């Protein structure tokens, strides 16, 4: 009986150590979808401000913001779903709706006037919300936020990104690209 108890204690202590060390390695590398999202056509979401031009229709040409529900309020045709659509898809949708009783052959073009913000947290000089610029990398975003603090892990960061309606988090290198709407968390280094 005395031989069995030490084996049980050993097994329990190994299980406890495994659980404790498991908490140290809970990060996940960035999923494959992270890299794919950076090379896909830009998809719209809440906070994007769009410049919509309807050729020869000054009263319809204006800037419109994608609201929290993912729609833009467009004159004559009302709420138009924008979330998850590319600029070409949205311009085609607006043109199609305008053609149904309002304009004969509408020519609609859309440009992004202002991208939705990115967010920086953790070991950066000034955590907060910042403007996104196309082609931005993690390192560029950190520079805009005042650089790293003296305690920052300067090689890898955690990025939370919305991809196809799903929120994913992964760890990427600071030279990695980011997209509008990303949340970047700079961790404290261990030593």
mmCIF file with all atom_site columns, C-alpha atoms in Angstrom:
data_model
loop_
_atom_site.group_PDB
_atom_site.id
_atom_site.type_symbol
_atom_site.label_atom_id
_atom_site.label_alt_id
_atom_site.label_comp_id
_atom_site.label_asym_id
_atom_site.label_entity_id
_atom_site.label_seq_id
_atom_site.pdbx_PDB_ins_code
_atom_site.Cartn_x
_atom_site.Cartn_y
_atom_site.Cartn_z
_atom_site.occupancy
_atom_site.B_iso_or_equiv
_atom_site.pdbx_formal_charge
_atom_site.auth_seq_id
_atom_site.auth_comp_id
_atom_site.auth_asym_id
_atom_site.auth_atom_id
_atom_site.pdbx_PDB_model_num
ATOM 1   C CA . UNK A 1 1   ? 0.000   0.000  0.000   1.00 0.00 ? 1   UNK A CA 1
ATOM 2   C CA . UNK A 1 2   ? 2.851   2.373  0.743   1.00 0.00 ? 2   UNK A CA 1
ATOM 3   C CA . UNK A 1 3   ? 4.216   1.904  -2.815  1.00 0.00 ? 3   UNK A CA 1
ATOM 4   C CA . UNK A 1 4   ? 0.883   2.873  -4.420  1.00 0.00 ? 4   UNK A CA 1
ATOM 5   C CA . UNK A 1 5   ? 0.534   6.169  -2.566  1.00 0.00 ? 5   UNK A CA 1
ATOM 6   C CA . UNK A 1 6   ? 3.849   7.674  -3.801  1.00 0.00 ? 6   UNK A CA 1
ATOM 7   C CA . UNK A 1 7   ? 2.894   6.751  -7.387  1.00 0.00 ? 7   UNK A CA 1
ATOM 8   C CA . UNK A 1 8   ? -0.469  8.477  -6.983  1.00 0.00 ? 8   UNK A CA 1
ATOM 9   C CA . UNK A 1 9   ? 1.236   11.522 -5.467  1.00 0.00 ? 9   UNK A CA 1
ATOM 10  C CA . UNK A 1 10  ? 3.756   11.557 -8.313  1.00 0.00 ? 10  UNK A CA 1
ATOM 11  C CA . UNK A 1 11  ? 0.965   11.345 -10.907 1.00 0.00 ? 11  UNK A CA 1
ATOM 12  C CA . UNK A 1 12  ? -0.999  14.130 -9.223  1.00 0.00 ? 12  UNK A CA 1
ATOM 13  C CA . UNK A 1 13  ? 2.051   16.382 -8.981  1.00 0.00 ? 13  UNK A CA 1
ATOM 14  C CA . UNK A 1 14  ? 2.893   15.779 -12.669 1.00 0.00 ? 14  UNK A CA 1
ATOM 15  C CA . UNK A 1 15  ? -0.688  16.626 -13.619 1.00 0.00 ? 15  UNK A CA 1
ATOM 16  C CA . UNK A 1 16  ? -0.544  19.825 -11.550 1.00 0.00 ? 16  UNK A CA 1
ATOM 17  C CA . UNK A 1 17  ? 2.803   20.848 -13.134 1.00 0.00 ? 17  UNK A CA 1
ATOM 18  C CA . UNK A 1 18  ? 1.471   20.153 -16.623 1.00 0.00 ? 18  UNK A CA 1
ATOM 19  C CA . UNK A 1 19  ? -1.599  22.302 -15.955 1.00 0.00 ? 19  UNK A CA 1
ATOM 20  C CA . UNK A 1 20  ? 0.555   25.111 -14.512 1.00 0.00 ? 20  UNK A CA 1
ATOM 21  C CA . UNK A 1 21  ? 3.016   25.051 -17.395 1.00 0.00 ? 21  UNK A CA 1
ATOM 22  C CA . UNK A 1 22  ? 0.177   24.787 -19.881 1.00 0.00 ? 22  UNK A CA 1
ATOM 23  C CA . UNK A 1 23  ? -0.895  28.273 -18.821 1.00 0.00 ? 23  UNK A CA 1
ATOM 24  C CA . UNK A 1 24  ? 2.544   29.577 -19.865 1.00 0.00 ? 24  UNK A CA 1
ATOM 25  C CA . UNK A 1 25  ? 2.139   28.337 -23.429 1.00 0.00 ? 25  UNK A CA 1
ATOM 26  C CA . UNK A 1 26  ? -1.441  29.315 -24.140 1.00 0.00 ? 26  UNK A CA 1
ATOM 27  C CA . UNK A 1 27  ? -0.579  31.519 -27.105 1.00 0.00 ? 27  UNK A CA 1
ATOM 28  C CA . UNK A 1 28  ? -1.562  30.350 -30.519 1.00 0.00 ? 28  UNK A CA 1
ATOM 29  C CA . UNK A 1 29  ? 0.389   31.188 -33.658 1.00 0.00 ? 29  UNK A CA 1
ATOM 30  C CA . UNK A 1 30  ? -1.602  33.198 -36.162 1.00 0.00 ? 30  UNK A CA 1
ATOM 31  C CA . UNK A 1 31  ? -4.018  31.016 -38.128 1.00 0.00 ? 31  UNK A CA 1
ATOM 32  C CA . UNK A 1 32  ? -3.511  30.695 -41.890 1.00 0.00 ? 32  UNK A CA 1
ATOM 33  C CA . UNK A 1 33  ? -6.525  32.997 -42.385 1.00 0.00 ? 33  UNK A CA 1
ATOM 34  C CA . UNK A 1 34  ? -4.514  35.891 -40.840 1.00 0.00 ? 34  UNK A CA 1
ATOM 35  C CA . UNK A 1 35  ? -2.104  36.058 -43.767 1.00 0.00 ? 35  UNK A CA 1
ATOM 36  C CA . UNK A 1 36  ? -4.838  35.419 -46.306 1.00 0.00 ? 36  UNK A CA 1
ATOM 37  C CA . UNK A 1 37  ? -6.910  38.313 -44.918 1.00 0.00 ? 37  UNK A CA 1
ATOM 38  C CA . UNK A 1 38  ? -4.086  40.771 -45.637 1.00 0.00 ? 38  UNK A CA 1
ATOM 39  C CA . UNK A 1 39  ? -4.018  39.953 -49.369 1.00 0.00 ? 39  UNK A CA 1
ATOM 40  C CA . UNK A 1 40  ? -7.774  39.790 -49.955 1.00 0.00 ? 40  UNK A CA 1
ATOM 41  C CA . UNK A 1 41  ? -9.748  42.750 -51.339 1.00 0.00 ? 41  UNK A CA 1
ATOM 42  C CA . UNK A 1 42  ? -10.715 45.172 -48.583 1.00 0.00 ? 42  UNK A CA 1
ATOM 43  C CA . UNK A 1 43  ? -14.072 44.365 -46.980 1.00 0.00 ? 43  UNK A CA 1
ATOM 44  C CA . UNK A 1 44  ? -16.158 47.018 -45.292 1.00 0.00 ? 44  UNK A CA 1
ATOM 45  C CA . UNK A 1 45  ? -17.236 47.105 -41.671 1.00 0.00 ? 45  UNK A CA 1
ATOM 46  C CA . UNK A 1 46  ? -18.524 49.496 -39.012 1.00 0.00 ? 46  UNK A CA 1
ATOM 47  C CA . UNK A 1 47  ? -16.562 52.724 -38.793 1.00 0.00 ? 47  UNK A CA 1
ATOM 48  C CA . UNK A 1 48  ? -15.473 52.942 -42.433 1.00 0.00 ? 48  UNK A CA 1
ATOM 49  C CA . UNK A 1 49  ? -16.323 56.279 -44.057 1.00 0.00 ? 49  UNK A CA 1
ATOM 50  C CA . UNK A 1 50  ? -16.998 56.043 -47.782 1.00 0.00 ? 50  UNK A CA 1
ATOM 51  C CA . UNK A 1 51  ? -16.991 58.610 -50.572 1.00 0.00 ? 51  UNK A CA 1
ATOM 52  C CA . UNK A 1 52  ? -19.820 57.572 -52.890 1.00 0.00 ? 52  UNK A CA 1
ATOM 53  C CA . UNK A 1 53  ? -19.950 59.284 -56.285 1.00 0.00 ? 53  UNK A CA 1
ATOM 54  C CA . UNK A 1 54  ? -22.997 58.922 -58.531 1.00 0.00 ? 54  UNK A CA 1
ATOM 55  C CA . UNK A 1 55  ? -22.037 60.390 -61.911 1.00 0.00 ? 55  UNK A CA 1
ATOM 56  C CA . UNK A 1 56  ? -24.062 63.465 -62.825 1.00 0.00 ? 56  UNK A CA 1
ATOM 57  C CA . UNK A 1 57  ? -26.072 63.281 -59.565 1.00 0.00 ? 57  UNK A CA 1
ATOM 58  C CA . UNK A 1 58  ? -24.608 65.858 -57.168 1.00 0.00 ? 58  UNK A CA 1
ATOM 59  C CA . UNK A 1 59  ? -27.412 65.376 -54.637 1.00 0.00 ? 59  UNK A CA 1
ATOM 60  C CA . UNK A 1 60  ? -26.455 61.689 -54.195 1.00 0.00 ? 60  UNK A CA 1
ATOM 61  C CA . UNK A 1 61  ? -22.673 62.183 -54.194 1.00 0.00 ? 61  UNK A CA 1
ATOM 62  C CA . UNK A 1 62  ? -21.512 62.421 -50.581 1.00 0.00 ? 62  UNK A CA 1
ATOM 63  C CA . UNK A 1 63  ? -19.623 60.703 -47.769 1.00 0.00 ? 63  UNK A CA 1
ATOM 64  C CA . UNK A 1 64  ? -21.406 57.943 -45.872 1.00 0.00 ? 64  UNK A CA 1
ATOM 65  C CA . UNK A 1 65  ? -20.324 56.064 -42.740 1.00 0.00 ? 65  UNK A CA 1
ATOM 66  C CA . UNK A 1 66  ? -20.943 52.370 -42.200 1.00 0.00 ? 66  UNK A CA 1
ATOM 67  C CA . UNK A 1 67  ? -22.981 52.293 -38.991 1.00 0.00 ? 67  UNK A CA 1
ATOM 68  C CA . UNK A 1 68  ? -22.734 49.863 -36.068 1.00 0.00 ? 68  UNK A CA 1
ATOM 69  C CA . UNK A 1 69  ? -25.210 47.496 -37.707 1.00 0.00 ? 69  UNK A CA 1
ATOM 70  C CA . UNK A 1 70  ? -23.123 47.423 -40.925 1.00 0.00 ? 70  UNK A CA 1
ATOM 71  C CA . UNK A 1 71  ? -25.371 49.605 -43.130 1.00 0.00 ? 71  UNK A CA 1
ATOM 72  C CA . UNK A 1 72  ? -25.103 52.949 -44.882 1.00 0.00 ? 72  UNK A CA 1
ATOM 73  C CA . UNK A 1 73  ? -28.138 55.212 -45.132 1.00 0.00 ? 73  UNK A CA 1
ATOM 74  C CA . UNK A 1 74  ? -28.358 56.215 -48.803 1.00 0.00 ? 74  UNK A CA 1
ATOM 75  C CA . UNK A 1 75  ? -30.846 58.745 -50.216 1.00 0.00 ? 75  UNK A CA 1
ATOM 76  C CA . UNK A 1 76  ? -33.806 57.349 -52.195 1.00 0.00 ? 76  UNK A CA 1
ATOM 77  C CA . UNK A 1 77  ? -33.017 53.687 -51.493 1.00 0.00 ? 77  UNK A CA 1
ATOM 78  C CA . UNK A 1 78  ? -32.611 53.714 -47.682 1.00 0.00 ? 78  UNK A CA 1
ATOM 79  C CA . UNK A 1 79  ? -30.442 51.307 -45.687 1.00 0.00 ? 79  UNK A CA 1
ATOM 80  C CA . UNK A 1 80  ? -27.891 49.403 -47.781 1.00 0.00 ? 80  UNK A CA 1
ATOM 81  C CA . UNK A 1 81  ? -25.933 46.516 -46.195 1.00 0.00 ? 81  UNK A CA 1
ATOM 82  C CA . UNK A 1 82  ? -22.184 47.213 -46.442 1.00 0.00 ? 82  UNK A CA 1
ATOM 83  C CA . UNK A 1 83  ? -20.538 44.932 -43.848 1.00 0.00 ? 83  UNK A CA 1
ATOM 84  C CA . UNK A 1 84  ? -18.448 42.194 -45.421 1.00 0.00 ? 84  UNK A CA 1
ATOM 85  C CA . UNK A 1 85  ? -18.757 43.612 -48.937 1.00 0.00 ? 85  UNK A CA 1
ATOM 86  C CA . UNK A 1 86  ? -15.981 44.918 -51.159 1.00 0.00 ? 86  UNK A CA 1
ATOM 87  C CA . UNK A 1 87  ? -16.176 48.399 -52.687 1.00 0.00 ? 87  UNK A CA 1
ATOM 88  C CA . UNK A 1 88  ? -17.128 46.905 -56.069 1.00 0.00 ? 88  UNK A CA 1
ATOM 89  C CA . UNK A 1 89  ? -19.887 44.771 -54.563 1.00 0.00 ? 89  UNK A CA 1
ATOM 90  C CA . UNK A 1 90  ? -21.374 47.740 -52.710 1.00 0.00 ? 90  UNK A CA 1
ATOM 91  C CA . UNK A 1 91  ? -21.233 50.064 -55.728 1.00 0.00 ? 91  UNK A CA 1
ATOM 92  C CA . UNK A 1 92  ? -22.974 47.406 -57.836 1.00 0.00 ? 92  UNK A CA 1
ATOM 93  C CA . UNK A 1 93  ? -25.655 46.956 -55.181 1.00 0.00 ? 93  UNK A CA 1
ATOM 94  C CA . UNK A 1 94  ? -26.309 50.714 -54.936 1.00 0.00 ? 94  UNK A CA 1
ATOM 95  C CA . UNK A 1 95  ? -26.429 51.049 -58.742 1.00 0.00 ? 95  UNK A CA 1
ATOM 96  C CA . UNK A 1 96  ? -28.882 48.151 -58.980 1.00 0.00 ? 96  UNK A CA 1
ATOM 97  C CA . UNK A 1 97  ? -31.214 49.686 -56.371 1.00 0.00 ? 97  UNK A CA 1
ATOM 98  C CA . UNK A 1 98  ? -31.027 53.134 -57.986 1.00 0.00 ? 98  UNK A CA 1
ATOM 99  C CA . UNK A 1 99  ? -31.924 51.567 -61.330 1.00 0.00 ? 99  UNK A CA 1
ATOM 100 C CA . UNK A 1 100 ? -35.179 50.248 -59.873 1.00 0.00 ? 100 UNK A CA 1
ATOM 101 C CA . UNK A 1 101 ? -37.289 53.317 -60.502 1.00 0.00 ? 101 UNK A CA 1
ATOM 102 C CA . UNK A 1 102 ? -34.900 56.214 -59.767 1.00 0.00 ? 102 UNK A CA 1
ATOM 103 C CA . UNK A 1 103 ? -32.142 56.470 -62.395 1.00 0.00 ? 103 UNK A CA 1
ATOM 104 C CA . UNK A 1 104 ? -31.905 55.023 -65.878 1.00 0.00 ? 104 UNK A CA 1
ATOM 105 C CA . UNK A 1 105 ? -28.262 53.902 -65.938 1.00 0.00 ? 105 UNK A CA 1
ATOM 106 C CA . UNK A 1 106 ? -26.500 54.960 -62.713 1.00 0.00 ? 106 UNK A CA 1
ATOM 107 C CA . UNK A 1 107 ? -22.699 55.053 -62.637 1.00 0.00 ? 107 UNK A CA 1
ATOM 108 C CA . UNK A 1 108 ? -21.635 54.566 -58.993 1.00 0.00 ? 108 UNK A CA 1
ATOM 109 C CA . UNK A 1 109 ? -18.052 54.603 -57.720 1.00 0.00 ? 109 UNK A CA 1
ATOM 110 C CA . UNK A 1 110 ? -16.945 54.220 -54.113 1.00 0.00 ? 110 UNK A CA 1
ATOM 111 C CA . UNK A 1 111 ? -13.653 55.067 -52.403 1.00 0.00 ? 111 UNK A CA 1
ATOM 112 C CA . UNK A 1 112 ? -12.688 54.696 -48.758 1.00 0.00 ? 112 UNK A CA 1
ATOM 113 C CA . UNK A 1 113 ? -12.506 58.206 -47.306 1.00 0.00 ? 113 UNK A CA 1
ATOM 114 C CA . UNK A 1 114 ? -11.362 56.989 -43.872 1.00 0.00 ? 114 UNK A CA 1
ATOM 115 C CA . UNK A 1 115 ? -10.625 53.444 -42.772 1.00 0.00 ? 115 UNK A CA 1
ATOM 116 C CA . UNK A 1 116 ? -11.882 52.111 -39.440 1.00 0.00 ? 116 UNK A CA 1
ATOM 117 C CA . UNK A 1 117 ? -9.428  52.482 -36.583 1.00 0.00 ? 117 UNK A CA 1
ATOM 118 C CA . UNK A 1 118 ? -6.838  50.111 -35.188 1.00 0.00 ? 118 UNK A CA 1
ATOM 119 C CA . UNK A 1 119 ? -6.314  49.685 -31.453 1.00 0.00 ? 119 UNK A CA 1
ATOM 120 C CA . UNK A 1 120 ? -3.042  49.272 -29.558 1.00 0.00 ? 120 UNK A CA 1
ATOM 121 C CA . UNK A 1 121 ? -2.826  47.951 -26.007 1.00 0.00 ? 121 UNK A CA 1
ATOM 122 C CA . UNK A 1 122 ? -0.177  46.755 -23.615 1.00 0.00 ? 122 UNK A CA 1
ATOM 123 C CA . UNK A 1 123 ? 3.462   47.778 -23.550 1.00 0.00 ? 123 UNK A CA 1
ATOM 124 C CA . UNK A 1 124 ? 3.361   50.766 -25.925 1.00 0.00 ? 124 UNK A CA 1
ATOM 125 C CA . UNK A 1 125 ? 4.040   54.414 -25.161 1.00 0.00 ? 125 UNK A CA 1
ATOM 126 C CA . UNK A 1 126 ? 0.449   55.582 -25.627 1.00 0.00 ? 126 UNK A CA 1
ATOM 127 C CA . UNK A 1 127 ? -2.152  52.789 -25.865 1.00 0.00 ? 127 UNK A CA 1
ATOM 128 C CA . UNK A 1 128 ? -5.332  53.769 -27.673 1.00 0.00 ? 128 UNK A CA 1
ATOM 129 C CA . UNK A 1 129 ? -7.211  54.097 -30.942 1.00 0.00 ? 129 UNK A CA 1
ATOM 130 C CA . UNK A 1 130 ? -5.318  55.160 -34.074 1.00 0.00 ? 130 UNK A CA 1
ATOM 131 C CA . UNK A 1 131 ? -6.028  55.779 -37.755 1.00 0.00 ? 131 UNK A CA 1
ATOM 132 C CA . UNK A 1 132 ? -5.249  52.913 -40.124 1.00 0.00 ? 132 UNK A CA 1
ATOM 133 C CA . UNK A 1 133 ? -3.170  53.505 -43.249 1.00 0.00 ? 133 UNK A CA 1
ATOM 134 C CA . UNK A 1 134 ? -3.153  50.891 -46.052 1.00 0.00 ? 134 UNK A CA 1
ATOM 135 C CA . UNK A 1 135 ? 0.051   48.849 -46.042 1.00 0.00 ? 135 UNK A CA 1
ATOM 136 C CA . UNK A 1 136 ? 0.632   49.377 -42.328 1.00 0.00 ? 136 UNK A CA 1
ATOM 137 C CA . UNK A 1 137 ? 2.694   46.832 -40.386 1.00 0.00 ? 137 UNK A CA 1
ATOM 138 C CA . UNK A 1 138 ? 2.640   46.068 -36.665 1.00 0.00 ? 138 UNK A CA 1
ATOM 139 C CA . UNK A 1 139 ? 5.895   47.999 -36.295 1.00 0.00 ? 139 UNK A CA 1
ATOM 140 C CA . UNK A 1 140 ? 4.394   51.088 -38.001 1.00 0.00 ? 140 UNK A CA 1
ATOM 141 C CA . UNK A 1 141 ? 1.378   50.950 -35.687 1.00 0.00 ? 141 UNK A CA 1
ATOM 142 C CA . UNK A 1 142 ? 3.584   50.683 -32.610 1.00 0.00 ? 142 UNK A CA 1
ATOM 143 C CA . UNK A 1 143 ? 5.641   53.668 -33.784 1.00 0.00 ? 143 UNK A CA 1
ATOM 144 C CA . UNK A 1 144 ? 2.444   55.731 -34.115 1.00 0.00 ? 144 UNK A CA 1
ATOM 145 C CA . UNK A 1 145 ? 1.533   54.738 -30.549 1.00 0.00 ? 145 UNK A CA 1
ATOM 146 C CA . UNK A 1 146 ? 4.789   56.091 -29.117 1.00 0.00 ? 146 UNK A CA 1
ATOM 147 C CA . UNK A 1 147 ? 6.974   53.012 -29.556 1.00 0.00 ? 147 UNK A CA 1
ATOM 148 C CA . UNK A 1 148 ? 7.674   50.187 -27.146 1.00 0.00 ? 148 UNK A CA 1
ATOM 149 C CA . UNK A 1 149 ? 7.979   50.621 -23.387 1.00 0.00 ? 149 UNK A CA 1
ATOM 150 C CA . UNK A 1 150 ? 11.161  49.372 -21.722 1.00 0.00 ? 150 UNK A CA 1
ATOM 151 C CA . UNK A 1 151 ? 9.350   46.173 -20.652 1.00 0.00 ? 151 UNK A CA 1
ATOM 152 C CA . UNK A 1 152 ? 7.885   45.275 -24.066 1.00 0.00 ? 152 UNK A CA 1
ATOM 153 C CA . UNK A 1 153 ? 8.404   42.043 -25.968 1.00 0.00 ? 153 UNK A CA 1
ATOM 154 C CA . UNK A 1 154 ? 9.771   43.572 -29.166 1.00 0.00 ? 154 UNK A CA 1
ATOM 155 C CA . UNK A 1 155 ? 9.572   40.549 -31.438 1.00 0.00 ? 155 UNK A CA 1
ATOM 156 C CA . UNK A 1 156 ? 6.021   39.160 -31.314 1.00 0.00 ? 156 UNK A CA 1
ATOM 157 C CA . UNK A 1 157 ? 2.559   40.628 -30.609 1.00 0.00 ? 157 UNK A CA 1
ATOM 158 C CA . UNK A 1 158 ? -0.966  39.264 -30.278 1.00 0.00 ? 158 UNK A CA 1
ATOM 159 C CA . UNK A 1 159 ? -3.386  40.473 -32.939 1.00 0.00 ? 159 UNK A CA 1
ATOM 160 C CA . UNK A 1 160 ? -7.154  40.131 -32.744 1.00 0.00 ? 160 UNK A CA 1
ATOM 161 C CA . UNK A 1 161 ? -8.829  40.331 -36.134 1.00 0.00 ? 161 UNK A CA 1
ATOM 162 C CA . UNK A 1 162 ? -12.337 39.855 -37.488 1.00 0.00 ? 162 UNK A CA 1
ATOM 163 C CA . UNK A 1 163 ? -12.275 37.474 -40.464 1.00 0.00 ? 163 UNK A CA 1
ATOM 164 C CA . UNK A 1 164 ? -15.493 36.448 -42.216 1.00 0.00 ? 164 UNK A CA 1
ATOM 165 C CA . UNK A 1 165 ? -17.527 37.497 -39.177 1.00 0.00 ? 165 UNK A CA 1
ATOM 166 C CA . UNK A 1 166 ? -15.388 35.442 -36.790 1.00 0.00 ? 166 UNK A CA 1
ATOM 167 C CA . UNK A 1 167 ? -13.024 37.046 -34.252 1.00 0.00 ? 167 UNK A CA 1
ATOM 168 C CA . UNK A 1 168 ? -9.621  35.319 -34.203 1.00 0.00 ? 168 UNK A CA 1
ATOM 169 C CA . UNK A 1 169 ? -6.473  35.993 -32.168 1.00 0.00 ? 169 UNK A CA 1
ATOM 170 C CA . UNK A 1 170 ? -2.953  34.924 -33.040 1.00 0.00 ? 170 UNK A CA 1
ATOM 171 C CA . UNK A 1 171 ? 0.647   35.861 -32.398 1.00 0.00 ? 171 UNK A CA 1
ATOM 172 C CA . UNK A 1 172 ? 2.582   37.447 -35.263 1.00 0.00 ? 172 UNK A CA 1
ATOM 173 C CA . UNK A 1 173 ? 5.975   39.014 -35.891 1.00 0.00 ? 173 UNK A CA 1
ATOM 174 C CA . UNK A 1 174 ? 6.230   42.817 -35.618 1.00 0.00 ? 174 UNK A CA 1
ATOM 175 C CA . UNK A 1 175 ? 7.048   43.040 -39.333 1.00 0.00 ? 175 UNK A CA 1
ATOM 176 C CA . UNK A 1 176 ? 3.685   41.434 -40.169 1.00 0.00 ? 176 UNK A CA 1
ATOM 177 C CA . UNK A 1 177 ? 0.979   43.411 -41.978 1.00 0.00 ? 177 UNK A CA 1
ATOM 178 C CA . UNK A 1 178 ? -2.196  44.543 -40.255 1.00 0.00 ? 178 UNK A CA 1
ATOM 179 C CA . UNK A 1 179 ? -5.627  45.469 -41.572 1.00 0.00 ? 179 UNK A CA 1
ATOM 180 C CA . UNK A 1 180 ? -8.182  48.054 -40.516 1.00 0.00 ? 180 UNK A CA 1
ATOM 181 C CA . UNK A 1 181 ? -10.010 47.122 -37.330 1.00 0.00 ? 181 UNK A CA 1
ATOM 182 C CA . UNK A 1 182 ? -7.144  45.064 -35.842 1.00 0.00 ? 182 UNK A CA 1
ATOM 183 C CA . UNK A 1 183 ? -6.421  45.143 -32.116 1.00 0.00 ? 183 UNK A CA 1
ATOM 184 C CA . UNK A 1 184 ? -2.718  44.779 -31.311 1.00 0.00 ? 184 UNK A CA 1
ATOM 185 C CA . UNK A 1 185 ? -1.595  43.724 -27.852 1.00 0.00 ? 185 UNK A CA 1
ATOM 186 C CA . UNK A 1 186 ? 2.104   44.107 -26.991 1.00 0.00 ? 186 UNK A CA 1
ATOM 187 C CA . UNK A 1 187 ? 3.018   41.741 -24.167 1.00 0.00 ? 187 UNK A CA 1
ATOM 188 C CA . UNK A 1 188 ? 5.577   42.282 -21.445 1.00 0.00 ? 188 UNK A CA 1
ATOM 189 C CA . UNK A 1 189 ? 8.796   40.361 -21.990 1.00 0.00 ? 189 UNK A CA 1
ATOM 190 C CA . UNK A 1 190 ? 9.708   37.611 -19.551 1.00 0.00 ? 190 UNK A CA 1
ATOM 191 C CA . UNK A 1 191 ? 13.277  38.747 -18.821 1.00 0.00 ? 191 UNK A CA 1
#
